[in-house]
Short mmCIF file of C-alpha atoms and ligand atoms in Angstrom, two decimals:
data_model
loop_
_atom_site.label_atom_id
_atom_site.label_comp_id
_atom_site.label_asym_id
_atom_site.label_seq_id
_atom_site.Cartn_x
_atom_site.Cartn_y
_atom_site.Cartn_z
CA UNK A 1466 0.00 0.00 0.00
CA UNK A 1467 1.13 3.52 -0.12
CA UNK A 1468 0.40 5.20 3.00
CA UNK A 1469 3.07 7.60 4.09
CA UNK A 1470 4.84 8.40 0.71
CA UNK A 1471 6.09 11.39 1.71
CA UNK A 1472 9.18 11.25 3.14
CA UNK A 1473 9.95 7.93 2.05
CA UNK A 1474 12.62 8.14 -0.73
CA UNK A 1475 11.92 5.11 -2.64
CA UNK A 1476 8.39 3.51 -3.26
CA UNK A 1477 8.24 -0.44 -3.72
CA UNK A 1478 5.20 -2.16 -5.18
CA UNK A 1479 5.34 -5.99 -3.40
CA UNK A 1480 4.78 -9.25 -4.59
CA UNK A 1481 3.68 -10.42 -1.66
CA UNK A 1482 3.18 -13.70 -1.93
CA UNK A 1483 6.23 -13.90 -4.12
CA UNK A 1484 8.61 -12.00 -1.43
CA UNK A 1485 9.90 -10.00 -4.62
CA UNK A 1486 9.46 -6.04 -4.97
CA UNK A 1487 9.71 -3.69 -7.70
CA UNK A 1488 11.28 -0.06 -6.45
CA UNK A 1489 11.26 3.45 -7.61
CA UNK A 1490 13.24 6.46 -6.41
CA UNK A 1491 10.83 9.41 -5.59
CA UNK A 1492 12.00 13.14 -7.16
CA UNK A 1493 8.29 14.29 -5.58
CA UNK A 1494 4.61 12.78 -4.72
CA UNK A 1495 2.01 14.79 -7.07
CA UNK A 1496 -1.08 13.40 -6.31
CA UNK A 1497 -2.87 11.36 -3.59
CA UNK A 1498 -6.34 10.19 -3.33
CA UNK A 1499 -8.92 7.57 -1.78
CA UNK A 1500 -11.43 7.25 -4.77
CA UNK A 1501 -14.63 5.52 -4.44
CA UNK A 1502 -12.80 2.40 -5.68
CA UNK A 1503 -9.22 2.79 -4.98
CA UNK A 1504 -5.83 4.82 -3.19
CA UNK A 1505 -4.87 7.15 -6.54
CA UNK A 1506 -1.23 7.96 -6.16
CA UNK A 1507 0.82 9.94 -8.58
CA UNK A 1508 4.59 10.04 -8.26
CA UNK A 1509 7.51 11.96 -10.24
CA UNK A 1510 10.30 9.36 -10.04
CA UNK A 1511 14.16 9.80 -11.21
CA UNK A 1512 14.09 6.37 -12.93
CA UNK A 1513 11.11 6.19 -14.73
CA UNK A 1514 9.42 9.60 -14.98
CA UNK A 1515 5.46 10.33 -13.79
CA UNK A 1516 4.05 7.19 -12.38
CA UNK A 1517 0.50 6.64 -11.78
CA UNK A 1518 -0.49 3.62 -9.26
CA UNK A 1519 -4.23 2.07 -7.94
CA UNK A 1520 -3.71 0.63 -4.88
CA UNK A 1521 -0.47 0.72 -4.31
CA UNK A 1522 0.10 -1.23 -7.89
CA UNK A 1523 1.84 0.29 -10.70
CA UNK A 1524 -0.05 1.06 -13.67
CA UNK A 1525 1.48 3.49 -16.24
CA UNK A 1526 4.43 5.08 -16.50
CA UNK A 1527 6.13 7.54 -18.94
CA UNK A 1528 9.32 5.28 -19.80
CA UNK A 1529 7.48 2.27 -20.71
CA UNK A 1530 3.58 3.30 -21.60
CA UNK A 1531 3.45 2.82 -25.49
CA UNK A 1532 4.69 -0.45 -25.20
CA UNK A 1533 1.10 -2.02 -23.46
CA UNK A 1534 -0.92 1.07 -25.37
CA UNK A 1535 0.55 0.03 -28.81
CA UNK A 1536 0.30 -3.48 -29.08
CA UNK A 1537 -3.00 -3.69 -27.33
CA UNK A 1538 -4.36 -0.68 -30.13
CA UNK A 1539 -2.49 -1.71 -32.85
CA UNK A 1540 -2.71 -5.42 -33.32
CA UNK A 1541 -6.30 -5.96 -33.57
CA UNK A 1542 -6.33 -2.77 -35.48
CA UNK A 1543 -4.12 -4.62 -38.15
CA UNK A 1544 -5.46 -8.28 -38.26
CA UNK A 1545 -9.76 -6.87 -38.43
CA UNK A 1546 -10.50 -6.27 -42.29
CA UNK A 1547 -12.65 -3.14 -40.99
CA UNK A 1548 -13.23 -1.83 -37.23
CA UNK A 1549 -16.35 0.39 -36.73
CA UNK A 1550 -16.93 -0.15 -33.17
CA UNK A 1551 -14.19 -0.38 -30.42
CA UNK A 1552 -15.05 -1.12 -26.44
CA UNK A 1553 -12.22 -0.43 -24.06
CA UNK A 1554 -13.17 -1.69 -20.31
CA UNK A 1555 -10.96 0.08 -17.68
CA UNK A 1556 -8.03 1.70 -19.15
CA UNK A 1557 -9.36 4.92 -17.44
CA UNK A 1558 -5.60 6.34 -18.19
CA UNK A 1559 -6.87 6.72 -21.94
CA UNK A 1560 -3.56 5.33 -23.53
CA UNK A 1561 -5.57 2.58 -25.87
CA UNK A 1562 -7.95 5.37 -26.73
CA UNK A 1563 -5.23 6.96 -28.09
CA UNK A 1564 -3.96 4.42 -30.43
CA UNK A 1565 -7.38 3.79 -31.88
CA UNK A 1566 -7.84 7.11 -32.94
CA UNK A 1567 -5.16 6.97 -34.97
CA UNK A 1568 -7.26 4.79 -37.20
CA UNK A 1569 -9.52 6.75 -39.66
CA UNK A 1570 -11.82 3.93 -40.16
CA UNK A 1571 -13.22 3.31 -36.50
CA UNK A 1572 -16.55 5.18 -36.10
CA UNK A 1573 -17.10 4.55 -32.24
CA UNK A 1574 -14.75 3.64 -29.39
CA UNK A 1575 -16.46 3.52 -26.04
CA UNK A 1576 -13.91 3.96 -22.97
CA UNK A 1577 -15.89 2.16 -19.69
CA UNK A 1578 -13.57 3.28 -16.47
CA UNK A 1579 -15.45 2.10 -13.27
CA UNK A 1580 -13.66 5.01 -11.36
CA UNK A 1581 -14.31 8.27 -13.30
CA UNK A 1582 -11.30 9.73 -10.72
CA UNK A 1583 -8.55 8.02 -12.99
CA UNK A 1584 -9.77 9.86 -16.04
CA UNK A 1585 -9.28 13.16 -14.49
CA UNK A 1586 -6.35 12.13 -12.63
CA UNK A 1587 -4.91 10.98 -15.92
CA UNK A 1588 -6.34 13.82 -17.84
CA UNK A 1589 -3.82 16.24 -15.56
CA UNK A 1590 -0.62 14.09 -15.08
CA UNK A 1591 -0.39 12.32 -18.47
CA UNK A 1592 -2.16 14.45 -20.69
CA UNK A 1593 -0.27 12.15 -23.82
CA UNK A 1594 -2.27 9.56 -22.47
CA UNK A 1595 -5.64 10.99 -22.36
CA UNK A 1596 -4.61 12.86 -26.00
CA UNK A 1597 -7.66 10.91 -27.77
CA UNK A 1598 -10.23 11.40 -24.97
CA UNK A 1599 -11.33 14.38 -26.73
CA UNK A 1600 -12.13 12.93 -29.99
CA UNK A 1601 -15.36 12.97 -31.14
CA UNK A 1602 -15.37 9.25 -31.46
CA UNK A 1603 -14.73 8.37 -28.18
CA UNK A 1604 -17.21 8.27 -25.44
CA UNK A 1605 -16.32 8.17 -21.93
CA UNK A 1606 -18.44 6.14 -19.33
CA UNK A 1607 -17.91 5.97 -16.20
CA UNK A 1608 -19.57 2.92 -15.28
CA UNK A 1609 -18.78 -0.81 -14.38
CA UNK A 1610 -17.90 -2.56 -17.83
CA UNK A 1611 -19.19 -6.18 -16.49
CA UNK A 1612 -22.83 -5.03 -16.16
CA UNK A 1613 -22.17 -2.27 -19.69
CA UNK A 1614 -21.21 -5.15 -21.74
CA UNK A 1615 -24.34 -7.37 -21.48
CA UNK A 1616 -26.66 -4.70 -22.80
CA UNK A 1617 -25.03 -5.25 -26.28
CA UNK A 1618 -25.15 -8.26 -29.07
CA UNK A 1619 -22.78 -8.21 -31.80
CA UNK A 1620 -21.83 -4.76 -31.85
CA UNK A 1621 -18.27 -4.25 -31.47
CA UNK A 1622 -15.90 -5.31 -34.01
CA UNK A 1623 -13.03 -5.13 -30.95
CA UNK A 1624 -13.15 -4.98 -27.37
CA UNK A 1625 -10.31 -4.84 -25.09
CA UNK A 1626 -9.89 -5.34 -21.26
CA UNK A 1627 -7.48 -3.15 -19.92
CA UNK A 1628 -7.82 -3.88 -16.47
CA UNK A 1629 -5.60 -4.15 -13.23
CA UNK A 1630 -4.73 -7.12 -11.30
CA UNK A 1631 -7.80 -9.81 -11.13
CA UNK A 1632 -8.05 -8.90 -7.51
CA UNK A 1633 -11.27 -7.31 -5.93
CA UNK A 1634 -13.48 -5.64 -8.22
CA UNK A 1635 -11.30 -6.51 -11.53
CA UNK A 1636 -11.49 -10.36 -10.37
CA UNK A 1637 -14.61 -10.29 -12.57
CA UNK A 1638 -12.76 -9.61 -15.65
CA UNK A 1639 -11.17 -12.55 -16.01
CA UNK A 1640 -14.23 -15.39 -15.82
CA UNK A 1641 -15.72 -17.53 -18.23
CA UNK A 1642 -19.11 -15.70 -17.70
CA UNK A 1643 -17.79 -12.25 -18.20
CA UNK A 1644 -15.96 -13.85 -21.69
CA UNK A 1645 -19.25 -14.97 -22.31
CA UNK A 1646 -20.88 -12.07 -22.42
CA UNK A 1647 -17.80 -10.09 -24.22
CA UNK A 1648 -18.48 -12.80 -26.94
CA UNK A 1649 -22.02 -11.77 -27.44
CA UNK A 1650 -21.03 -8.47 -27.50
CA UNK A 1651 -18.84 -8.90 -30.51
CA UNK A 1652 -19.26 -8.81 -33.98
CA UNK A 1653 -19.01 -12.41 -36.03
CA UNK A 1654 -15.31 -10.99 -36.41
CA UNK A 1655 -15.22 -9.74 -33.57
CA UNK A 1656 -11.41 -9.74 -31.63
CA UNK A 1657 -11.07 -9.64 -27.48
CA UNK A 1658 -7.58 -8.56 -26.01
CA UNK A 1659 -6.38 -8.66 -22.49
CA UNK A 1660 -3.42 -7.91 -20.46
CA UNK A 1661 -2.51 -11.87 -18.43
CA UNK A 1662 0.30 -10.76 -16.28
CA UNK A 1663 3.80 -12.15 -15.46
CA UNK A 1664 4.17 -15.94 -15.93
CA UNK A 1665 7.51 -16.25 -14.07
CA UNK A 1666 5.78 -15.70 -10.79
CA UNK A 1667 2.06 -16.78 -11.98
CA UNK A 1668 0.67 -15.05 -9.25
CA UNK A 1669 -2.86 -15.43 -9.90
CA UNK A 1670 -2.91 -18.95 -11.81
CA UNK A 1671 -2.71 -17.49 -15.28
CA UNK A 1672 -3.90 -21.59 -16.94
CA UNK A 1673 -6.84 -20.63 -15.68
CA UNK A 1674 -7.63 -16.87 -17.64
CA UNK A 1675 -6.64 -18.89 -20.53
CA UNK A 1676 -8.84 -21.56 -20.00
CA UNK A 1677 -11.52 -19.55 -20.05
CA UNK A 1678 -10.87 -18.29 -22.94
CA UNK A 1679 -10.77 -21.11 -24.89
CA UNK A 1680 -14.10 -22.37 -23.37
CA UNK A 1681 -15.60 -19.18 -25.43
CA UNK A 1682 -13.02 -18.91 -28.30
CA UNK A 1683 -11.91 -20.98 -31.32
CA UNK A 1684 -8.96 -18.45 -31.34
CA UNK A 1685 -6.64 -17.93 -28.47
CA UNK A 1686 -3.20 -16.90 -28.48
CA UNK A 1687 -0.92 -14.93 -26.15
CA UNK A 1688 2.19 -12.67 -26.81
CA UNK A 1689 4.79 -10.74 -24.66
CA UNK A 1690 6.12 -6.90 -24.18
CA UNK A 1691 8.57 -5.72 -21.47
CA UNK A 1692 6.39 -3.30 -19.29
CA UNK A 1693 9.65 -2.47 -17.03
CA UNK A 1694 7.50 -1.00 -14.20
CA UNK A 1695 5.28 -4.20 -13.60
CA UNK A 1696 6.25 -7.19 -11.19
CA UNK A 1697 8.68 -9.26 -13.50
CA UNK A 1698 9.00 -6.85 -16.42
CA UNK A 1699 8.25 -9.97 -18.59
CA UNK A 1700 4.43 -8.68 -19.46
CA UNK A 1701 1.75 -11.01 -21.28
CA UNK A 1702 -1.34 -10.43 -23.36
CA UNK A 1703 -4.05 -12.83 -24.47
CA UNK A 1704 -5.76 -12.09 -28.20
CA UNK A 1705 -8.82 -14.01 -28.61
CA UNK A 1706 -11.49 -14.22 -31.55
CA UNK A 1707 -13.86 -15.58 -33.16
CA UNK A 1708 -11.72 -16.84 -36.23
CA UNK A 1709 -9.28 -14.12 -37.48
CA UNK A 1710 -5.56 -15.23 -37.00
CA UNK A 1711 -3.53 -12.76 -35.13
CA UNK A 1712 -0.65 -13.40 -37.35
CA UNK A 1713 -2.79 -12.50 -40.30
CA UNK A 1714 -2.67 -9.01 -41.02
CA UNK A 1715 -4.64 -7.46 -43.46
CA UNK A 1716 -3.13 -6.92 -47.13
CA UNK A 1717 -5.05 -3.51 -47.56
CA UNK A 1718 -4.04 -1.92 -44.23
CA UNK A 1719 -0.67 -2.38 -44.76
CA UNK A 1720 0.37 1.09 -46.57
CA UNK A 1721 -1.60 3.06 -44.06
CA UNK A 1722 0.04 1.17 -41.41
CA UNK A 1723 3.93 1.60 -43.24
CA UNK A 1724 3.43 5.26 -42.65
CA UNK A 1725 1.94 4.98 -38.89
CA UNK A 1726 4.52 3.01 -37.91
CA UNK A 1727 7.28 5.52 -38.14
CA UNK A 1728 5.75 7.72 -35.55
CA UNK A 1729 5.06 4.12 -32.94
CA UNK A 1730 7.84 3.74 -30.31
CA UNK A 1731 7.26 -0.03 -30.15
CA UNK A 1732 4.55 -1.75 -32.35
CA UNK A 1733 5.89 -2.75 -36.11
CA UNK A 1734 4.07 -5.10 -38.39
CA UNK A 1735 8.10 -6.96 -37.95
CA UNK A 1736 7.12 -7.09 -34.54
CA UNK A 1737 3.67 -7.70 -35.07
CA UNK A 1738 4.47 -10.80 -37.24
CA UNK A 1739 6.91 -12.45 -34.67
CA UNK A 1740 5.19 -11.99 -31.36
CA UNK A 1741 3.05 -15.03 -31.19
CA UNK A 1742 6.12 -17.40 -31.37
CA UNK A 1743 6.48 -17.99 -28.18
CA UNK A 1744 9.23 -19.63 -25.64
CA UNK A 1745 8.40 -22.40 -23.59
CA UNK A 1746 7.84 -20.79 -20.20
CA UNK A 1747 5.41 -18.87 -21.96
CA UNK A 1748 3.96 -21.70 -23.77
CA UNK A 1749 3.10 -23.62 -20.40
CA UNK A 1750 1.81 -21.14 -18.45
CA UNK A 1751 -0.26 -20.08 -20.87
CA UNK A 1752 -1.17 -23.47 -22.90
CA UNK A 1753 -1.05 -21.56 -26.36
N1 AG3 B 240 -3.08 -2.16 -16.34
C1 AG3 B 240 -2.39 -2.80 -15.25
C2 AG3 B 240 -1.74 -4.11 -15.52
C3 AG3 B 240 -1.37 -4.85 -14.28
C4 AG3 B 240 -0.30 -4.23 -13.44
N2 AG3 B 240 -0.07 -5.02 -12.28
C5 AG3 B 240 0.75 -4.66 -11.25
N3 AG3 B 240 1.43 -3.57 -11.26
N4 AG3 B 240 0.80 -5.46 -10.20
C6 AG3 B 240 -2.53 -0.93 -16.70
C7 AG3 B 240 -3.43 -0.02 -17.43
C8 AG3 B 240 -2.71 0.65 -18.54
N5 AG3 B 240 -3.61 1.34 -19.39
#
């Protein structure tokens, strides 16, 4: 937790369970907050710039944020033949939002934060985050995506979970029931991407997210970035559809995405291509 920042030159975000920590030298503390849902800290750090945190666990930092905002945007941006609707549950920090609007084609892309209080947090401390909040696309709700998603049948083309650890209220995000009803939601193309966490220290049984996938999806693969500020660095991400290949991308996007792709810090369609080939660690934990 993060009681008594100030004063304290370092901040740590434990692994409890796993006796391992993850530390972060402290230039200042910015913000501080008991939300509704959550403690909403905001530090300046010397190592890794502004960091933002939700109970006490990191979330997004300015060294390392377009790696999880690109490849979660960009992928299923590449591999659907033509997005109109995007659903983003949690992600409150805007950074997906942002790489969706990049693409001209997408007509709708609804942002569903449960705490309304990391959207304006976000909007002040990482305003390159919340850059695409204000397009007139995107419609913020602050509501609780589990109960949003089940008023909707095959509507959106891709819906992402960007949510925190499946602890508490996010533990619903990660269910067979929820995938269920993200399913329905989707389009007959529809694609479903979520962050799975570290499988080095598989804190939270990580099998079992993808099991439940697969009990919903003929299509379920998972792929890696570095996100240096989370537990283990070693990050994973589950893409899941209803029959579009992930390492498929389509022919006709591919000069729009040549020229997009110069001004990405991390996504490529090199990268793109690669990142399902997986190593074996990855491969068990995961069973893709
Ligand atoms: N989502 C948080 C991923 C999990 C981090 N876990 C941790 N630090 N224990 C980040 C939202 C980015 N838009």
């Amino acid at each position: 937790m993060t009681e008594n920042l100030l004063g304290n030159e370092w901040y740590s975000e434990r692994y409890f369970h796993k006796n391992v920590a993850t530390s972060f030298k402290i230039k200042s503390v910015l913000h501080s907050e008991q939300s509704k849902y959550q403690k909403i800290d905001v530090l300046d750090t010397l190592g890794v710039g502004k960091l933002l945190l939700l109970d006490g666990k990191t979330m997004v930092s300015e060294i390392d944020e377009f790696v999880y905002h690109e490849v979660m945007g960009n992928i299923p941006a590449m591999v659907h033949p033509k997005i109109r609707n995007v659903l983003i549950i949690g992600g409150g920090d805007g950074g997906i939002v942002r790489e969706f609007v990049k693409h001209p084609e997408i007509e709708r892309i609804d942002l569903v934060e449960i705490d309304e209080r990391v959207i304006e947090v976000s909007k002040i401390y990482f305003p390159n985050c919340t850059s695409g909040l204000s397009d007139p696309r995107v419609n913020v709700k602050p509501q609780d995506g589990v109960e949003y998603i089940k008023s909707f049948k095959n509507f959106f083309d891709v819906i992402i979970i960007d949510s925190t650890d499946p602890e508490d209220f996010a533990a619903g995000l990660f269910t067979q029931e929820f995938y269920k009803h993200v399913s329905d939601a989707l389009t007959d193309n529809g694609i479903m991407m979520a962050q799975t966490e570290n499988p080095f220290y598989d804190e939270y049984g990580i099998k079992s997210f993808y099991d439940n996938l697969r009990a919903v999806y003929p299509v379920v693969k998972s792929f890696t970035g570095p996100m240096l500020i989370y537990p283990g660095v070693f990050w994973t991400f589950a893409y899941a559809s209803k029959g579009l290949l992930p390492t498929q991308l389509n022919e006709s996007k591919i000069p729009f995405m040549s020229e997009l792709q110069k001004t990405l810090k991390w996504y490529n369609m090199d990268w793109h291509r690669g990142a399902f080939n997986i190593s074996n660690i990855h491969k068990k934990v995961t069973g893709c």
